[in-house]
PDB file of C-alpha atoms in Angstrom:
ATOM      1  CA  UNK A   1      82.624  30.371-159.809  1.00 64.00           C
ATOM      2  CA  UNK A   2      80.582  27.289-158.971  1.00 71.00           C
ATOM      3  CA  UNK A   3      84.034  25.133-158.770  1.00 72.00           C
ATOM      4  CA  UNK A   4      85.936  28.083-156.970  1.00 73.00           C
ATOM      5  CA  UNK A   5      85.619  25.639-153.744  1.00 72.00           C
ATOM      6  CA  UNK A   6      88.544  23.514-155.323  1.00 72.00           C
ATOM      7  CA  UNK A   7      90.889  25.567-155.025  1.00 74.00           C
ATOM      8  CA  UNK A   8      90.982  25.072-151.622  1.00 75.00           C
ATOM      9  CA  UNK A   9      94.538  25.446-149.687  1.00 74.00           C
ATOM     10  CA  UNK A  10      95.831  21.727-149.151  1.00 77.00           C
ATOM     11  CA  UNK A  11      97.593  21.061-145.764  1.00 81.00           C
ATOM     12  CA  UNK A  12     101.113  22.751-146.105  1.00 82.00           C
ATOM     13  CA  UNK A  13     100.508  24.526-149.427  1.00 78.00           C
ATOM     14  CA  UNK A  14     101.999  27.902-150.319  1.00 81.00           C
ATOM     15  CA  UNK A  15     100.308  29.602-153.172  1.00 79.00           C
ATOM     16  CA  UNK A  16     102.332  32.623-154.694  1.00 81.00           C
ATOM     17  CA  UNK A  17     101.633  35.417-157.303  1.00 79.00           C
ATOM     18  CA  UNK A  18      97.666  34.749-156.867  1.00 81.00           C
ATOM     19  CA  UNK A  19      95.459  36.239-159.485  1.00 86.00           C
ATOM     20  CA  UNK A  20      92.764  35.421-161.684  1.00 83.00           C
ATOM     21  CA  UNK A  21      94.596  34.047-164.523  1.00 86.00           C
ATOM     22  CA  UNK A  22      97.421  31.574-162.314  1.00 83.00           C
ATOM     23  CA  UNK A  23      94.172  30.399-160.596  1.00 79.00           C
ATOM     24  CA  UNK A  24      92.153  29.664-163.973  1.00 80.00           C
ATOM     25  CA  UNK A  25      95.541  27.747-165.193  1.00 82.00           C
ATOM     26  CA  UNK A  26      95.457  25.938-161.750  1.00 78.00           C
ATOM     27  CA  UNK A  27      91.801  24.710-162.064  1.00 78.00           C
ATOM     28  CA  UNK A  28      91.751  21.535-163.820  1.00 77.00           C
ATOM     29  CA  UNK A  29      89.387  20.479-166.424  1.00 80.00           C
ATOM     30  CA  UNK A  30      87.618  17.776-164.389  1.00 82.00           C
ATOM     31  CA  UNK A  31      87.948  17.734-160.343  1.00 81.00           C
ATOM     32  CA  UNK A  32      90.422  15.147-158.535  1.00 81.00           C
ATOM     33  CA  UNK A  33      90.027  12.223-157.155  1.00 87.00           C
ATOM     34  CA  UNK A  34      90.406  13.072-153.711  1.00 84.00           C
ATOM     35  CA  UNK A  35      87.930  16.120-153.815  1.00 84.00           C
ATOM     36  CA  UNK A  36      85.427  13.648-155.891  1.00 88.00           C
ATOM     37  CA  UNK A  37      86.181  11.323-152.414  1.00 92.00           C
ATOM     38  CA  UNK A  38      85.773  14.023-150.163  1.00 88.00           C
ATOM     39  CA  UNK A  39      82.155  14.816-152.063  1.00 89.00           C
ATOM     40  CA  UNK A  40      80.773  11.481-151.926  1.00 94.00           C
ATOM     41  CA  UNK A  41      81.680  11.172-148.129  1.00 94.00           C
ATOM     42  CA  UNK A  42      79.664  13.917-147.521  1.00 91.00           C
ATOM     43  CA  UNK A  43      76.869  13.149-149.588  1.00 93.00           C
ATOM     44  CA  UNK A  44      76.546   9.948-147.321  1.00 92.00           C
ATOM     45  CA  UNK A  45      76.767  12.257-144.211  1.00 86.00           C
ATOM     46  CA  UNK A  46      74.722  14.487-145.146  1.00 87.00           C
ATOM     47  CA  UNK A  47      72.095  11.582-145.867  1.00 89.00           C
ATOM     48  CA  UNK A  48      72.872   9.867-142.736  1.00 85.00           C
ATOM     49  CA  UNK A  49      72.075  13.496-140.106  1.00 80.00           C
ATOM     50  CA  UNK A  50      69.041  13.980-142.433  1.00 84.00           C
ATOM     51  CA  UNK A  51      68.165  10.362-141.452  1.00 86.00           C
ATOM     52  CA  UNK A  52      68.742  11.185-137.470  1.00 80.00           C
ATOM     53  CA  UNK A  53      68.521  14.712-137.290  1.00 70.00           C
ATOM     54  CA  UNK A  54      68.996  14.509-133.216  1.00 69.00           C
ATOM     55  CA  UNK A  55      72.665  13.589-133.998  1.00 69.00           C
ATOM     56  CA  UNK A  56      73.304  16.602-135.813  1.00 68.00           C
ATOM     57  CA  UNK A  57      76.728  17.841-134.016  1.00 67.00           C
ATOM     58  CA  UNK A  58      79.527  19.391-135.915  1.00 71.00           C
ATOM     59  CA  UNK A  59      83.137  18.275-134.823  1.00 74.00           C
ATOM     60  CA  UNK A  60      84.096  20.512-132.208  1.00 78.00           C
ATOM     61  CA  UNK A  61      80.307  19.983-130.208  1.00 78.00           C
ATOM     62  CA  UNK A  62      81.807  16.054-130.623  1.00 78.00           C
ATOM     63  CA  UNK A  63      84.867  17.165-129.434  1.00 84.00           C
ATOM     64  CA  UNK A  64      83.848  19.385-126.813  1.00 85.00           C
ATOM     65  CA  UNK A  65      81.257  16.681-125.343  1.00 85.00           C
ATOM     66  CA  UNK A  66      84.118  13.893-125.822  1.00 87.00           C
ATOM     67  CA  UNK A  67      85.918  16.591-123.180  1.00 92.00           C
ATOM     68  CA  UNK A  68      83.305  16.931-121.110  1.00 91.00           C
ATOM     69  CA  UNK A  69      82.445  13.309-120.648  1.00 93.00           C
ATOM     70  CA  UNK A  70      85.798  12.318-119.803  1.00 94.00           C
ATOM     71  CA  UNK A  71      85.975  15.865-117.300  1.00 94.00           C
ATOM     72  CA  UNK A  72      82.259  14.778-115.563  1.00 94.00           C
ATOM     73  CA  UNK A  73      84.141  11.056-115.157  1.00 95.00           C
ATOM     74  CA  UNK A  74      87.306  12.272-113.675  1.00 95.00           C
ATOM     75  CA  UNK A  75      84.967  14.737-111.158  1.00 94.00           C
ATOM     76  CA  UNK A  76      82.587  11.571-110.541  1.00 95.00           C
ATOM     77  CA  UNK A  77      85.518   9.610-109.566  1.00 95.00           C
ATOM     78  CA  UNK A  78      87.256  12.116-107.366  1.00 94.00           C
ATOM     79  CA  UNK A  79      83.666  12.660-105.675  1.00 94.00           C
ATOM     80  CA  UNK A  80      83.254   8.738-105.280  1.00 94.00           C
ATOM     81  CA  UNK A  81      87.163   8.737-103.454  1.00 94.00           C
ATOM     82  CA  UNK A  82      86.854  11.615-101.734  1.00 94.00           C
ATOM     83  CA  UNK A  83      83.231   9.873 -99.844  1.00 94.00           C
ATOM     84  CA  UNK A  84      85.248   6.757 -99.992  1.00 94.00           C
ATOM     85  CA  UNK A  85      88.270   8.328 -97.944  1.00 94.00           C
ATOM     86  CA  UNK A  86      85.530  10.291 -95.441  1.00 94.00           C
ATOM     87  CA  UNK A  87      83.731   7.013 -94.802  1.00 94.00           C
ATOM     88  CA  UNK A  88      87.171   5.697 -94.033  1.00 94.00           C
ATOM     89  CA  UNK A  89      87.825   8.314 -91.726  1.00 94.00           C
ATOM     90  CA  UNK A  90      84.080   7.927 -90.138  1.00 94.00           C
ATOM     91  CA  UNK A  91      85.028   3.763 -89.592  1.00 94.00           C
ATOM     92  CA  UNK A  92      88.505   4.779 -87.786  1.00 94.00           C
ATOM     93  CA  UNK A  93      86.826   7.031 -85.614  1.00 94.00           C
ATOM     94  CA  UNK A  94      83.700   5.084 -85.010  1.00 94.00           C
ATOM     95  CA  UNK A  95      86.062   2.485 -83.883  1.00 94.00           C
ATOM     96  CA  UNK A  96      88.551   4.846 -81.922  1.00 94.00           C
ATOM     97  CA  UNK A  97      85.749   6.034 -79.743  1.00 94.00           C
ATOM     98  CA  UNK A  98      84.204   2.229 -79.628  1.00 94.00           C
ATOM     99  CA  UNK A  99      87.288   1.138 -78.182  1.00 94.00           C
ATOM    100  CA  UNK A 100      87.815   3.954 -75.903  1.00 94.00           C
ATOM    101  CA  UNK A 101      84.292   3.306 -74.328  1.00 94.00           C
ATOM    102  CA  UNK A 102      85.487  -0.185 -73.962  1.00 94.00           C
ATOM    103  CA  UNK A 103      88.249   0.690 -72.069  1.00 94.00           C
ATOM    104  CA  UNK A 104      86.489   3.507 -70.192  1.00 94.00           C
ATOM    105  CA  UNK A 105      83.562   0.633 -68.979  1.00 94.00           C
ATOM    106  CA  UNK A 106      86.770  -1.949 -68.155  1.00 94.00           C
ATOM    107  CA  UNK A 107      88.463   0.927 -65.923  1.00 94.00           C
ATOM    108  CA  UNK A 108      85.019   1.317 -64.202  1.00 94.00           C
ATOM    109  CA  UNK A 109      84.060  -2.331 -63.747  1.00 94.00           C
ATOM    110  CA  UNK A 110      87.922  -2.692 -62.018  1.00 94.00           C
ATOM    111  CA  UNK A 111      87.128   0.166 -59.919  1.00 94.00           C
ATOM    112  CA  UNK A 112      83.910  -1.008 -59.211  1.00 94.00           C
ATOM    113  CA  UNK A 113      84.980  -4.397 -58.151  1.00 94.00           C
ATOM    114  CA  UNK A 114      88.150  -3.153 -55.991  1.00 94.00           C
ATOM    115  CA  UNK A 115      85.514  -0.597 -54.385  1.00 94.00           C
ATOM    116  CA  UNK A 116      82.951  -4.020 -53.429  1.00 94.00           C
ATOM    117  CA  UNK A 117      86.393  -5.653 -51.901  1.00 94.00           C
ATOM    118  CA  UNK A 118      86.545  -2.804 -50.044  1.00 94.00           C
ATOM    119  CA  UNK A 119      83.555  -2.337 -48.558  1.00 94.00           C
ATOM    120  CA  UNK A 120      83.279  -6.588 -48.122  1.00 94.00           C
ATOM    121  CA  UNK A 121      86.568  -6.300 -45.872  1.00 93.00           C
ATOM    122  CA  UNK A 122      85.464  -3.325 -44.376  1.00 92.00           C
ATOM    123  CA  UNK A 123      82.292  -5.517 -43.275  1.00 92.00           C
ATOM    124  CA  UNK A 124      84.180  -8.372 -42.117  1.00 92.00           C
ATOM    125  CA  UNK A 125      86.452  -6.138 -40.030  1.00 91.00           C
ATOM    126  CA  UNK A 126      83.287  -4.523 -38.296  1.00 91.00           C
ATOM    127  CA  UNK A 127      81.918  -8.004 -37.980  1.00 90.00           C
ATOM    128  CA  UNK A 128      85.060 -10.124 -36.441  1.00 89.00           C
ATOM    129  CA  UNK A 129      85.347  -6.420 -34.134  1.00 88.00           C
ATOM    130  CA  UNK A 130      81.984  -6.884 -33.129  1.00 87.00           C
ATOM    131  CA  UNK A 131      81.885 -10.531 -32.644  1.00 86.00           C
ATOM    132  CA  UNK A 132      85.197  -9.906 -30.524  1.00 85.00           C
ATOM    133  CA  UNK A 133      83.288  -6.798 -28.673  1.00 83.00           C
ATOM    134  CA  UNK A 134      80.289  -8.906 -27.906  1.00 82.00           C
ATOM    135  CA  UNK A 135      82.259 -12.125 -26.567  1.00 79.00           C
ATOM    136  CA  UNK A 136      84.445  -9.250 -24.479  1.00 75.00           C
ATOM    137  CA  UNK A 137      80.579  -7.892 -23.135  1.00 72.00           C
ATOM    138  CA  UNK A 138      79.499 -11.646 -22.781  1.00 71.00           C
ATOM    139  CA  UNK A 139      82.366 -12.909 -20.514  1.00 70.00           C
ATOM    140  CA  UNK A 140      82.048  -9.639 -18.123  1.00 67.00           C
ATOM    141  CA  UNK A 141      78.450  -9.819 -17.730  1.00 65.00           C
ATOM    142  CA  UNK A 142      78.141 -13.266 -17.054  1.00 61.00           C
ATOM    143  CA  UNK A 143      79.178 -12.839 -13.767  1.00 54.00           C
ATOM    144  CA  UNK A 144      76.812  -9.808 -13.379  1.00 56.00           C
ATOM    145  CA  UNK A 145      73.722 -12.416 -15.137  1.00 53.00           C
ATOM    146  CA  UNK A 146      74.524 -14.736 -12.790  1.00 53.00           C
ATOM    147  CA  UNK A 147      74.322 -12.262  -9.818  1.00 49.00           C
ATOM    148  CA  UNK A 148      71.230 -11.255 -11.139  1.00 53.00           C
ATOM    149  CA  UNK A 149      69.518 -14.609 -11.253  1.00 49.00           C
ATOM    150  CA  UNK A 150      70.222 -15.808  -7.888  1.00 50.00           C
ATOM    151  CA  UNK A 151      67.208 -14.851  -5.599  1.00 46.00           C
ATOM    152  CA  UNK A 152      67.814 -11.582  -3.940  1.00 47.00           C
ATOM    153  CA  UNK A 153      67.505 -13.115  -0.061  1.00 45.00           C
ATOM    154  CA  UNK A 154      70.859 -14.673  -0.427  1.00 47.00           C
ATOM    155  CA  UNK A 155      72.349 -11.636  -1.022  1.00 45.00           C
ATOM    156  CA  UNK A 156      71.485 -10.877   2.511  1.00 48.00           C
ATOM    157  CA  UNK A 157      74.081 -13.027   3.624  1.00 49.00           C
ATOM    158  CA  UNK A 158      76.672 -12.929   1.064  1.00 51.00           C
ATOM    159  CA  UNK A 159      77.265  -9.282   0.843  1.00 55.00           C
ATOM    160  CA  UNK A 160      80.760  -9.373   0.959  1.00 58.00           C
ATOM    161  CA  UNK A 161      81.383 -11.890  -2.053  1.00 57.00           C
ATOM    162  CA  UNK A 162      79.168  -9.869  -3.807  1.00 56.00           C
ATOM    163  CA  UNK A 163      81.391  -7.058  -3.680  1.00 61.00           C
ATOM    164  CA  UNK A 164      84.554  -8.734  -4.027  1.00 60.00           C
ATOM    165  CA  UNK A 165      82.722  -9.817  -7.318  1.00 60.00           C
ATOM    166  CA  UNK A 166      81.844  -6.772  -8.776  1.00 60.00           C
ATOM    167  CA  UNK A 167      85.327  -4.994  -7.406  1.00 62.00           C
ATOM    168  CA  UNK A 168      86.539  -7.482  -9.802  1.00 60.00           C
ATOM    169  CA  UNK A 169      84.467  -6.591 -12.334  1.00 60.00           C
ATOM    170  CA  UNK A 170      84.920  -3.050 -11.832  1.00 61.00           C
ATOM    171  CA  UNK A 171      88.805  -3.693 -12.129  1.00 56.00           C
ATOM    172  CA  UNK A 172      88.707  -5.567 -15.016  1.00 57.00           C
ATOM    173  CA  UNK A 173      86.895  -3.202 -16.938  1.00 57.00           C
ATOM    174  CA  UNK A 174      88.648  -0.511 -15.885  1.00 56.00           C
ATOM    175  CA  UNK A 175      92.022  -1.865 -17.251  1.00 54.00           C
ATOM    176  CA  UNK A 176      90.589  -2.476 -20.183  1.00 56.00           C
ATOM    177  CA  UNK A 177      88.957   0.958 -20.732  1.00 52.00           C
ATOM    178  CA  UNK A 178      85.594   0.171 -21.914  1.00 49.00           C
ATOM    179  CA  UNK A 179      83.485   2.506 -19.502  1.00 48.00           C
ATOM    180  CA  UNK A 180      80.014   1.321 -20.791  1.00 49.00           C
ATOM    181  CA  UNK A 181      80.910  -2.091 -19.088  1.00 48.00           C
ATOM    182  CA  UNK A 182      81.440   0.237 -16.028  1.00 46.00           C
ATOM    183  CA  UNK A 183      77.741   1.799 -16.049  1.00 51.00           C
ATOM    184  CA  UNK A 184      76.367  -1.555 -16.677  1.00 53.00           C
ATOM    185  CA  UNK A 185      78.238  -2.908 -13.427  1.00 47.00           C
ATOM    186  CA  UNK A 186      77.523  -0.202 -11.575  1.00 51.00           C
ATOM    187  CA  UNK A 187      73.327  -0.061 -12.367  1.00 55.00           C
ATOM    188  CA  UNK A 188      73.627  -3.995 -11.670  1.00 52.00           C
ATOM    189  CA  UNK A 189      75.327  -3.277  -7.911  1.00 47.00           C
ATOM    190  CA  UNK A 190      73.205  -0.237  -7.068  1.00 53.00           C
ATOM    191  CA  UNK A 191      70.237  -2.602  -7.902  1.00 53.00           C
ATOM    192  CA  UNK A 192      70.980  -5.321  -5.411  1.00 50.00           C
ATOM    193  CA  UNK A 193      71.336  -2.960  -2.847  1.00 49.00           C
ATOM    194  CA  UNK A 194      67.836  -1.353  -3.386  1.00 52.00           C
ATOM    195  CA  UNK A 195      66.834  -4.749  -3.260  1.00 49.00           C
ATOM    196  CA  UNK A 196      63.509  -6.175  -0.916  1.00 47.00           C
TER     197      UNK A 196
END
């Protein structure tokens, strides 16, 4: 019974009609060469787990952590794409809205810039009306200023140039429609007539 081990099933062997006395017939006198193979190679297995008994793993643990070391690199990898593909999608997006504000801050300087030509024509206009407005006032009251600084006791005698004068003022002003050149004619004729 001590040998009963070599009678082991080979790969592919059919055995028929087994009983004690075909297996007794089978067993040969001294083991085979292969089984005396197969015993030394694990005699020097044996020695070598003894030796390192943290290595001690039987063939499917070596299988099953060959399995799950290739399974834990294939999931490290498809965590390191996936992060690779998000970070992608961050850049693009980071750069979408980037250029968008860049756009967004040219469209305001433009309007900006057309709003301050605006306003600087808008000045000039008022100005050059102005200007225009105040040369208009300046040429109708200069005949008033200089009615005004001529001493009052010649307008004693010169009453009716005076208001041939300021008719004409009067007329002027009122074909051209500006009635606050009418008041200031008017205060500056009532005036010489309240005179000394």
């Amino acid at each position: 019974l001590d040998r009963v081990h070599e009678l082991n099933y080979e790969p592919g062997e059919i055995r028929l009609n087994v009983v004690q006395s075909r297996a007794m017939a089978m067993l040969p006198e001294e083991p085979s060469q292969s089984y005396l193979e197969k015993i030394e190679k694990g005699k020097l297995e044996l020695q070598k787990l003894r030796d390192n008994p943290d290595e001690i793993m039987n063939m499917n643990e070596k299988k099953y952590e060959a399995e799950r070391k290739i399974l834990q690199d294939e999931q490290d990898n498809a965590a390191k794409f996936k992060q690779q593909q998000q970070d992608l999608a961050l850049a693009r997006e980071k750069q979408k809205r980037e250029k968008a504000e860049q756009e967004r801050k040219q469209k305001q300087l433009a309007l900006d810039n057309a709003k301050r030509e605006k306003e600087e024509k808008q000045r000039l206009a008022l100005e050059k009306a102005r200007e225009a407005k105040e040369g208009k006032a300046a040429s109708r009251t200069k005949g008033t200023d200089m009615l005004t600084a001529t001493d009052e006791s010649s307008f004693s005698g010169a009453a009716p140039a005076l208001i041939a004068a300021v008719g004409l003022g009067i007329a002027s002003t009122i074909a051209l429609g500006d009635t606050s050149e009418e008041i200031e004619v008017a205060e500056a004729v009532d005036s010489s007539k309240t005179g000394p």
